Amino acid sequence: MTTAQVAHAMAACGTPVHPDLVVAWEQGTHAPTDRQLFSLADVLWCDVVTLMGVRPRTLAERRLARQLTVERLAERIGMDAAAYRAAEAQQHWLGDAWQTRALVDALGLSLPELIGIMGREEELAGLLRAAVDGRWKAYVEPVAELAVVDATRAGDALRTMHAEFSAFAERYMGHLVGLNGDARLKEVAAERAEFLRRLVDHFWELIGEGGEAGEADGPPPYPVGWQ
């Protein structure tokens, strides 16, 4: 197709553009708007990700891959468009539990993926490390809020992880008292280190189904989200 043919086809799809603009997109001097990108993908019979040329990593890229404008996605998740746009720009999600579930459903994400996109996985890991090595009950609410999961499920996961971590200390002390040698002590220490390395993954395994953020058929009775 020539650039004129592309522009003509896009106009037929309800997105008129000048052929010179198509040239600018090809040369990389201009970027299409969301609607222009979606129309261009339809005209060229390809998916949006192919035109983007990258594997979607950010919240904005995941939205574009689903051919959703900010306004359309905001409407689907029950959020003000300006607030959602700010969340994308700042990579900082402030949605409540219902909005979070609606978001992951709309973008085809899981809760672990959303936390990773927002750059909060290390923060979750820090809370989990503190929980397994201390009074786990004090961390139920912070973990549930950050991970946007049911507090009961979060508590069950933390209780299990705390017991598993405590078992390492008991085994270590048992070998130490029994004078079983450095090899056994090093083995337990290595297992303990691997357990700590996989804390976040293990947490989601215990939560199951990528986490639960509440049903998406109505707003929650109270807000739970990232502040």
PDB file of C-alpha atoms in Angstrom:
ATOM      1  CA  MET A   1       0.000   0.000   0.000  1.00  0.00           C
ATOM      2  CA  THR A   2       1.125   3.535  -0.680  1.00  0.00           C
ATOM      3  CA  THR A   3       0.951   6.131   2.054  1.00  0.00           C
ATOM      4  CA  ALA A   4      -1.962   7.726   0.200  1.00  0.00           C
ATOM      5  CA  GLN A   5      -3.808   4.400   0.183  1.00  0.00           C
ATOM      6  CA  VAL A   6      -3.182   3.961   3.911  1.00  0.00           C
ATOM      7  CA  ALA A   7      -4.474   7.468   4.630  1.00  0.00           C
ATOM      8  CA  HIS A   8      -7.536   6.855   2.431  1.00  0.00           C
ATOM      9  CA  ALA A   9      -8.298   3.552   4.163  1.00  0.00           C
ATOM     10  CA  MET A  10      -7.924   5.137   7.591  1.00  0.00           C
ATOM     11  CA  ALA A  11     -10.320   7.904   6.581  1.00  0.00           C
ATOM     12  CA  ALA A  12     -12.812   5.223   5.547  1.00  0.00           C
ATOM     13  CA  CYS A  13     -12.452   3.791   9.064  1.00  0.00           C
ATOM     14  CA  GLY A  14     -13.327   7.166  10.546  1.00  0.00           C
ATOM     15  CA  THR A  15      -9.773   8.341  11.289  1.00  0.00           C
ATOM     16  CA  PRO A  16      -8.741  10.809   8.561  1.00  0.00           C
ATOM     17  CA  VAL A  17      -5.018  11.574   8.331  1.00  0.00           C
ATOM     18  CA  HIS A  18      -2.776  13.186   5.720  1.00  0.00           C
ATOM     19  CA  PRO A  19      -0.405  10.903   3.769  1.00  0.00           C
ATOM     20  CA  ASP A  20       2.511  13.020   4.992  1.00  0.00           C
ATOM     21  CA  LEU A  21       1.637  12.003   8.541  1.00  0.00           C
ATOM     22  CA  VAL A  22       1.833   8.345   7.552  1.00  0.00           C
ATOM     23  CA  VAL A  23       5.321   9.047   6.191  1.00  0.00           C
ATOM     24  CA  ALA A  24       6.257  10.717   9.484  1.00  0.00           C
ATOM     25  CA  TRP A  25       5.135   7.604  11.387  1.00  0.00           C
ATOM     26  CA  GLU A  26       7.246   5.406   9.142  1.00  0.00           C
ATOM     27  CA  GLN A  27      10.276   7.645   9.621  1.00  0.00           C
ATOM     28  CA  GLY A  28       9.753   7.793  13.365  1.00  0.00           C
ATOM     29  CA  THR A  29       9.489  11.575  13.563  1.00  0.00           C
ATOM     30  CA  HIS A  30       5.913  11.468  14.837  1.00  0.00           C
ATOM     31  CA  ALA A  31       3.888   8.963  16.847  1.00  0.00           C
ATOM     32  CA  PRO A  32       0.231   8.208  16.146  1.00  0.00           C
ATOM     33  CA  THR A  33      -2.446   8.919  18.719  1.00  0.00           C
ATOM     34  CA  ASP A  34      -4.158   5.961  20.342  1.00  0.00           C
ATOM     35  CA  ARG A  35      -7.072   6.047  17.897  1.00  0.00           C
ATOM     36  CA  GLN A  36      -4.756   6.488  14.916  1.00  0.00           C
ATOM     37  CA  LEU A  37      -2.694   3.501  16.060  1.00  0.00           C
ATOM     38  CA  PHE A  38      -5.774   1.309  16.376  1.00  0.00           C
ATOM     39  CA  SER A  39      -7.076   2.389  12.965  1.00  0.00           C
ATOM     40  CA  LEU A  40      -3.679   1.829  11.364  1.00  0.00           C
ATOM     41  CA  ALA A  41      -3.556  -1.724  12.745  1.00  0.00           C
ATOM     42  CA  ASP A  42      -6.982  -2.430  11.271  1.00  0.00           C
ATOM     43  CA  VAL A  43      -6.001  -1.004   7.887  1.00  0.00           C
ATOM     44  CA  LEU A  44      -2.757  -2.998   7.760  1.00  0.00           C
ATOM     45  CA  TRP A  45      -4.434  -6.166   9.033  1.00  0.00           C
ATOM     46  CA  CYS A  46      -2.051  -6.630  11.946  1.00  0.00           C
ATOM     47  CA  ASP A  47      -2.201  -6.369  15.707  1.00  0.00           C
ATOM     48  CA  VAL A  48      -1.227  -3.258  17.608  1.00  0.00           C
ATOM     49  CA  VAL A  49       1.735  -4.968  19.304  1.00  0.00           C
ATOM     50  CA  THR A  50       3.329  -5.555  15.894  1.00  0.00           C
ATOM     51  CA  LEU A  51       3.157  -1.831  15.152  1.00  0.00           C
ATOM     52  CA  MET A  52       4.451  -0.945  18.617  1.00  0.00           C
ATOM     53  CA  GLY A  53       7.508  -3.088  17.997  1.00  0.00           C
ATOM     54  CA  VAL A  54       7.914  -3.933  21.693  1.00  0.00           C
ATOM     55  CA  ARG A  55       6.565  -6.488  24.128  1.00  0.00           C
ATOM     56  CA  PRO A  56       4.057  -4.582  26.278  1.00  0.00           C
ATOM     57  CA  ARG A  57       5.619  -3.842  29.652  1.00  0.00           C
ATOM     58  CA  THR A  58       4.010  -0.708  31.040  1.00  0.00           C
ATOM     59  CA  LEU A  59       0.385  -0.109  31.919  1.00  0.00           C
ATOM     60  CA  ALA A  60       0.012   2.173  28.897  1.00  0.00           C
ATOM     61  CA  GLU A  61       1.512  -0.417  26.538  1.00  0.00           C
ATOM     62  CA  ARG A  62      -0.777  -3.136  27.872  1.00  0.00           C
ATOM     63  CA  ARG A  63      -3.761  -0.851  27.315  1.00  0.00           C
ATOM     64  CA  LEU A  64      -2.689  -0.061  23.750  1.00  0.00           C
ATOM     65  CA  ALA A  65      -2.190  -3.752  23.022  1.00  0.00           C
ATOM     66  CA  ARG A  66      -5.855  -4.240  23.947  1.00  0.00           C
ATOM     67  CA  GLN A  67      -6.878  -1.351  21.670  1.00  0.00           C
ATOM     68  CA  LEU A  68      -8.373   0.623  24.530  1.00  0.00           C
ATOM     69  CA  THR A  69      -8.269   4.398  24.807  1.00  0.00           C
ATOM     70  CA  VAL A  70      -7.776   5.958  28.225  1.00  0.00           C
ATOM     71  CA  GLU A  71     -11.388   7.084  28.249  1.00  0.00           C
ATOM     72  CA  ARG A  72     -12.784   3.687  27.299  1.00  0.00           C
ATOM     73  CA  LEU A  73     -10.682   1.792  29.843  1.00  0.00           C
ATOM     74  CA  ALA A  74     -11.455   4.315  32.591  1.00  0.00           C
ATOM     75  CA  GLU A  75     -15.155   3.850  31.916  1.00  0.00           C
ATOM     76  CA  ARG A  76     -14.829   0.064  32.086  1.00  0.00           C
ATOM     77  CA  ILE A  77     -13.102   0.149  35.465  1.00  0.00           C
ATOM     78  CA  GLY A  78     -15.259   2.891  36.959  1.00  0.00           C
ATOM     79  CA  MET A  79     -12.493   5.474  37.311  1.00  0.00           C
ATOM     80  CA  ASP A  80     -12.189   9.111  36.285  1.00  0.00           C
ATOM     81  CA  ALA A  81     -10.204   9.318  33.041  1.00  0.00           C
ATOM     82  CA  ALA A  82      -7.846  11.960  34.424  1.00  0.00           C
ATOM     83  CA  ALA A  83      -7.098   9.782  37.467  1.00  0.00           C
ATOM     84  CA  TYR A  84      -6.367   6.780  35.288  1.00  0.00           C
ATOM     85  CA  ARG A  85      -4.171   8.832  32.950  1.00  0.00           C
ATOM     86  CA  ALA A  86      -2.183  10.008  35.987  1.00  0.00           C
ATOM     87  CA  ALA A  87      -1.765   6.390  37.136  1.00  0.00           C
ATOM     88  CA  GLU A  88      -0.245   5.489  33.763  1.00  0.00           C
ATOM     89  CA  ALA A  89       2.041   8.509  33.714  1.00  0.00           C
ATOM     90  CA  GLN A  90       3.247   8.041  37.297  1.00  0.00           C
ATOM     91  CA  GLN A  91       3.244   4.213  37.276  1.00  0.00           C
ATOM     92  CA  HIS A  92       1.381   4.423  40.580  1.00  0.00           C
ATOM     93  CA  TRP A  93      -1.959   2.639  40.912  1.00  0.00           C
ATOM     94  CA  LEU A  94      -4.551   4.095  43.283  1.00  0.00           C
ATOM     95  CA  GLY A  95      -7.565   1.992  42.352  1.00  0.00           C
ATOM     96  CA  ASP A  96      -9.689   0.212  44.934  1.00  0.00           C
ATOM     97  CA  ALA A  97     -10.218  -3.566  44.983  1.00  0.00           C
ATOM     98  CA  TRP A  98     -13.096  -3.566  42.498  1.00  0.00           C
ATOM     99  CA  GLN A  99     -11.292  -1.238  40.079  1.00  0.00           C
ATOM    100  CA  THR A 100      -8.161  -3.371  40.344  1.00  0.00           C
ATOM    101  CA  ARG A 101     -10.024  -6.557  39.482  1.00  0.00           C
ATOM    102  CA  ALA A 102     -11.717  -4.792  36.568  1.00  0.00           C
ATOM    103  CA  LEU A 103      -8.342  -3.488  35.375  1.00  0.00           C
ATOM    104  CA  VAL A 104      -6.560  -6.849  35.401  1.00  0.00           C
ATOM    105  CA  ASP A 105      -9.535  -8.397  33.598  1.00  0.00           C
ATOM    106  CA  ALA A 106      -9.624  -5.649  30.956  1.00  0.00           C
ATOM    107  CA  LEU A 107      -5.878  -5.799  30.277  1.00  0.00           C
ATOM    108  CA  GLY A 108      -5.465  -9.551  30.582  1.00  0.00           C
ATOM    109  CA  LEU A 109      -3.115  -9.180  33.549  1.00  0.00           C
ATOM    110  CA  SER A 110      -2.671 -11.036  36.803  1.00  0.00           C
ATOM    111  CA  LEU A 111      -2.217  -9.278  40.117  1.00  0.00           C
ATOM    112  CA  PRO A 112       1.484 -10.306  40.272  1.00  0.00           C
ATOM    113  CA  GLU A 113       2.000  -8.818  36.813  1.00  0.00           C
ATOM    114  CA  LEU A 114       0.270  -5.579  37.814  1.00  0.00           C
ATOM    115  CA  ILE A 115       2.464  -5.240  40.890  1.00  0.00           C
ATOM    116  CA  GLY A 116       5.524  -5.874  38.729  1.00  0.00           C
ATOM    117  CA  ILE A 117       4.433  -3.241  36.196  1.00  0.00           C
ATOM    118  CA  MET A 118       4.020  -0.732  39.003  1.00  0.00           C
ATOM    119  CA  GLY A 119       7.482  -1.504  40.366  1.00  0.00           C
ATOM    120  CA  ARG A 120       6.221  -2.608  43.787  1.00  0.00           C
ATOM    121  CA  GLU A 121       7.407  -6.205  43.841  1.00  0.00           C
ATOM    122  CA  GLU A 122      10.429  -5.379  45.996  1.00  0.00           C
ATOM    123  CA  GLU A 123       8.181  -3.523  48.441  1.00  0.00           C
ATOM    124  CA  LEU A 124       6.006  -6.633  48.719  1.00  0.00           C
ATOM    125  CA  ALA A 125       9.100  -8.779  49.185  1.00  0.00           C
ATOM    126  CA  GLY A 126      10.209  -6.535  52.044  1.00  0.00           C
ATOM    127  CA  LEU A 127       6.864  -6.906  53.813  1.00  0.00           C
ATOM    128  CA  LEU A 128       6.957 -10.669  53.358  1.00  0.00           C
ATOM    129  CA  ARG A 129      10.496 -10.924  54.719  1.00  0.00           C
ATOM    130  CA  ALA A 130       9.489  -8.940  57.787  1.00  0.00           C
ATOM    131  CA  ALA A 131       6.377 -11.090  58.251  1.00  0.00           C
ATOM    132  CA  VAL A 132       8.104 -14.469  58.115  1.00  0.00           C
ATOM    133  CA  ASP A 133      10.905 -13.304  60.390  1.00  0.00           C
ATOM    134  CA  GLY A 134       8.705 -11.556  62.960  1.00  0.00           C
ATOM    135  CA  ARG A 135       5.101 -11.196  64.084  1.00  0.00           C
ATOM    136  CA  TRP A 136       3.302 -12.148  60.881  1.00  0.00           C
ATOM    137  CA  LYS A 137      -0.154 -10.979  62.052  1.00  0.00           C
ATOM    138  CA  ALA A 138       1.034  -7.355  62.076  1.00  0.00           C
ATOM    139  CA  TYR A 139       1.699  -7.573  58.328  1.00  0.00           C
ATOM    140  CA  VAL A 140      -1.597  -9.063  57.188  1.00  0.00           C
ATOM    141  CA  GLU A 141      -3.290  -5.743  56.424  1.00  0.00           C
ATOM    142  CA  PRO A 142      -0.242  -4.066  54.789  1.00  0.00           C
ATOM    143  CA  VAL A 143       0.340  -7.113  52.578  1.00  0.00           C
ATOM    144  CA  ALA A 144      -3.353  -7.470  51.690  1.00  0.00           C
ATOM    145  CA  GLU A 145      -3.539  -3.777  50.799  1.00  0.00           C
ATOM    146  CA  LEU A 146      -0.403  -3.772  48.678  1.00  0.00           C
ATOM    147  CA  ALA A 147      -1.215  -7.036  46.880  1.00  0.00           C
ATOM    148  CA  VAL A 148      -4.942  -6.163  46.628  1.00  0.00           C
ATOM    149  CA  VAL A 149      -5.984  -9.558  47.974  1.00  0.00           C
ATOM    150  CA  ASP A 150      -8.488 -10.689  50.559  1.00  0.00           C
ATOM    151  CA  ALA A 151      -7.089 -10.208  54.085  1.00  0.00           C
ATOM    152  CA  THR A 152      -8.118 -13.719  55.135  1.00  0.00           C
ATOM    153  CA  ARG A 153      -6.187 -15.261  52.245  1.00  0.00           C
ATOM    154  CA  ALA A 154      -3.209 -13.029  52.937  1.00  0.00           C
ATOM    155  CA  GLY A 155      -3.273 -14.063  56.596  1.00  0.00           C
ATOM    156  CA  ASP A 156      -3.431 -17.756  55.728  1.00  0.00           C
ATOM    157  CA  ALA A 157      -0.466 -17.370  53.369  1.00  0.00           C
ATOM    158  CA  LEU A 158       1.619 -15.436  55.909  1.00  0.00           C
ATOM    159  CA  ARG A 159       0.874 -17.946  58.673  1.00  0.00           C
ATOM    160  CA  THR A 160       2.018 -20.804  56.438  1.00  0.00           C
ATOM    161  CA  MET A 161       5.146 -18.972  55.301  1.00  0.00           C
ATOM    162  CA  HIS A 162       6.032 -18.003  58.867  1.00  0.00           C
ATOM    163  CA  ALA A 163       5.767 -21.639  59.981  1.00  0.00           C
ATOM    164  CA  GLU A 164       7.889 -22.802  57.048  1.00  0.00           C
ATOM    165  CA  PHE A 165      10.555 -20.207  57.768  1.00  0.00           C
ATOM    166  CA  SER A 166      10.584 -21.062  61.476  1.00  0.00           C
ATOM    167  CA  ALA A 167      11.233 -24.695  60.555  1.00  0.00           C
ATOM    168  CA  PHE A 168      14.575 -23.687  59.058  1.00  0.00           C
ATOM    169  CA  ALA A 169      15.669 -22.179  62.380  1.00  0.00           C
ATOM    170  CA  GLU A 170      14.578 -25.299  64.266  1.00  0.00           C
ATOM    171  CA  ARG A 171      16.453 -27.575  61.870  1.00  0.00           C
ATOM    172  CA  TYR A 172      19.539 -25.377  62.026  1.00  0.00           C
ATOM    173  CA  MET A 173      19.570 -25.390  65.825  1.00  0.00           C
ATOM    174  CA  GLY A 174      18.971 -29.149  65.844  1.00  0.00           C
ATOM    175  CA  HIS A 175      22.017 -29.790  63.689  1.00  0.00           C
ATOM    176  CA  LEU A 176      24.035 -27.269  65.692  1.00  0.00           C
ATOM    177  CA  VAL A 177      23.198 -28.908  69.020  1.00  0.00           C
ATOM    178  CA  GLY A 178      23.736 -32.350  67.524  1.00  0.00           C
ATOM    179  CA  LEU A 179      27.176 -31.351  66.258  1.00  0.00           C
ATOM    180  CA  ASN A 180      26.275 -32.630  62.803  1.00  0.00           C
ATOM    181  CA  GLY A 181      28.992 -30.704  61.031  1.00  0.00           C
ATOM    182  CA  ASP A 182      29.294 -27.754  58.691  1.00  0.00           C
ATOM    183  CA  ALA A 183      27.900 -29.602  55.672  1.00  0.00           C
ATOM    184  CA  ARG A 184      24.442 -30.028  57.208  1.00  0.00           C
ATOM    185  CA  LEU A 185      24.423 -26.464  58.529  1.00  0.00           C
ATOM    186  CA  LYS A 186      25.353 -25.110  55.110  1.00  0.00           C
ATOM    187  CA  GLU A 187      22.614 -27.200  53.506  1.00  0.00           C
ATOM    188  CA  VAL A 188      19.947 -25.740  55.795  1.00  0.00           C
ATOM    189  CA  ALA A 189      21.343 -22.220  55.297  1.00  0.00           C
ATOM    190  CA  ALA A 190      21.188 -22.659  51.503  1.00  0.00           C
ATOM    191  CA  GLU A 191      17.566 -23.856  51.675  1.00  0.00           C
ATOM    192  CA  ARG A 192      16.716 -20.878  53.872  1.00  0.00           C
ATOM    193  CA  ALA A 193      18.327 -18.465  51.408  1.00  0.00           C
ATOM    194  CA  GLU A 194      16.402 -20.015  48.497  1.00  0.00           C
ATOM    195  CA  PHE A 195      13.153 -19.747  50.480  1.00  0.00           C
ATOM    196  CA  LEU A 196      13.754 -16.033  51.040  1.00  0.00           C
ATOM    197  CA  ARG A 197      14.643 -15.521  47.382  1.00  0.00           C
ATOM    198  CA  ARG A 198      11.308 -17.014  46.296  1.00  0.00           C
ATOM    199  CA  LEU A 199       9.139 -15.281  48.890  1.00  0.00           C
ATOM    200  CA  VAL A 200       7.008 -13.319  46.430  1.00  0.00           C
ATOM    201  CA  ASP A 201       6.477 -16.259  44.079  1.00  0.00           C
ATOM    202  CA  HIS A 202       5.631 -18.532  47.005  1.00  0.00           C
ATOM    203  CA  PHE A 203       3.161 -15.974  48.344  1.00  0.00           C
ATOM    204  CA  TRP A 204       1.249 -15.984  45.043  1.00  0.00           C
ATOM    205  CA  GLU A 205       1.371 -19.787  44.930  1.00  0.00           C
ATOM    206  CA  LEU A 206      -0.320 -19.887  48.326  1.00  0.00           C
ATOM    207  CA  ILE A 207      -2.858 -17.223  47.337  1.00  0.00           C
ATOM    208  CA  GLY A 208      -3.705 -19.192  44.199  1.00  0.00           C
ATOM    209  CA  GLU A 209      -5.240 -18.118  40.891  1.00  0.00           C
ATOM    210  CA  GLY A 210      -2.932 -15.113  40.704  1.00  0.00           C
ATOM    211  CA  GLY A 211      -4.664 -13.540  43.697  1.00  0.00           C
ATOM    212  CA  GLU A 212      -8.178 -12.393  44.414  1.00  0.00           C
ATOM    213  CA  ALA A 213      -9.150  -8.743  44.336  1.00  0.00           C
ATOM    214  CA  GLY A 214     -12.881  -9.186  44.825  1.00  0.00           C
ATOM    215  CA  GLU A 215     -15.704  -9.764  42.378  1.00  0.00           C
ATOM    216  CA  ALA A 216     -16.022  -7.318  39.511  1.00  0.00           C
ATOM    217  CA  ASP A 217     -19.814  -7.116  39.474  1.00  0.00           C
ATOM    218  CA  GLY A 218     -20.101  -4.138  41.775  1.00  0.00           C
ATOM    219  CA  PRO A 219     -18.078  -1.711  43.898  1.00  0.00           C
ATOM    220  CA  PRO A 220     -16.556  -2.981  47.155  1.00  0.00           C
ATOM    221  CA  PRO A 221     -17.985  -1.934  50.539  1.00  0.00           C
ATOM    222  CA  TYR A 222     -14.713  -0.174  51.371  1.00  0.00           C
ATOM    223  CA  PRO A 223     -11.672   0.915  49.371  1.00  0.00           C
ATOM    224  CA  VAL A 224      -8.577  -1.260  49.381  1.00  0.00           C
ATOM    225  CA  GLY A 225      -5.768  -0.163  47.133  1.00  0.00           C
ATOM    226  CA  TRP A 226      -2.290   1.271  46.805  1.00  0.00           C
ATOM    227  CA  GLN A 227      -1.922   4.613  48.496  1.00  0.00           C
TER     228      GLN A 227
END
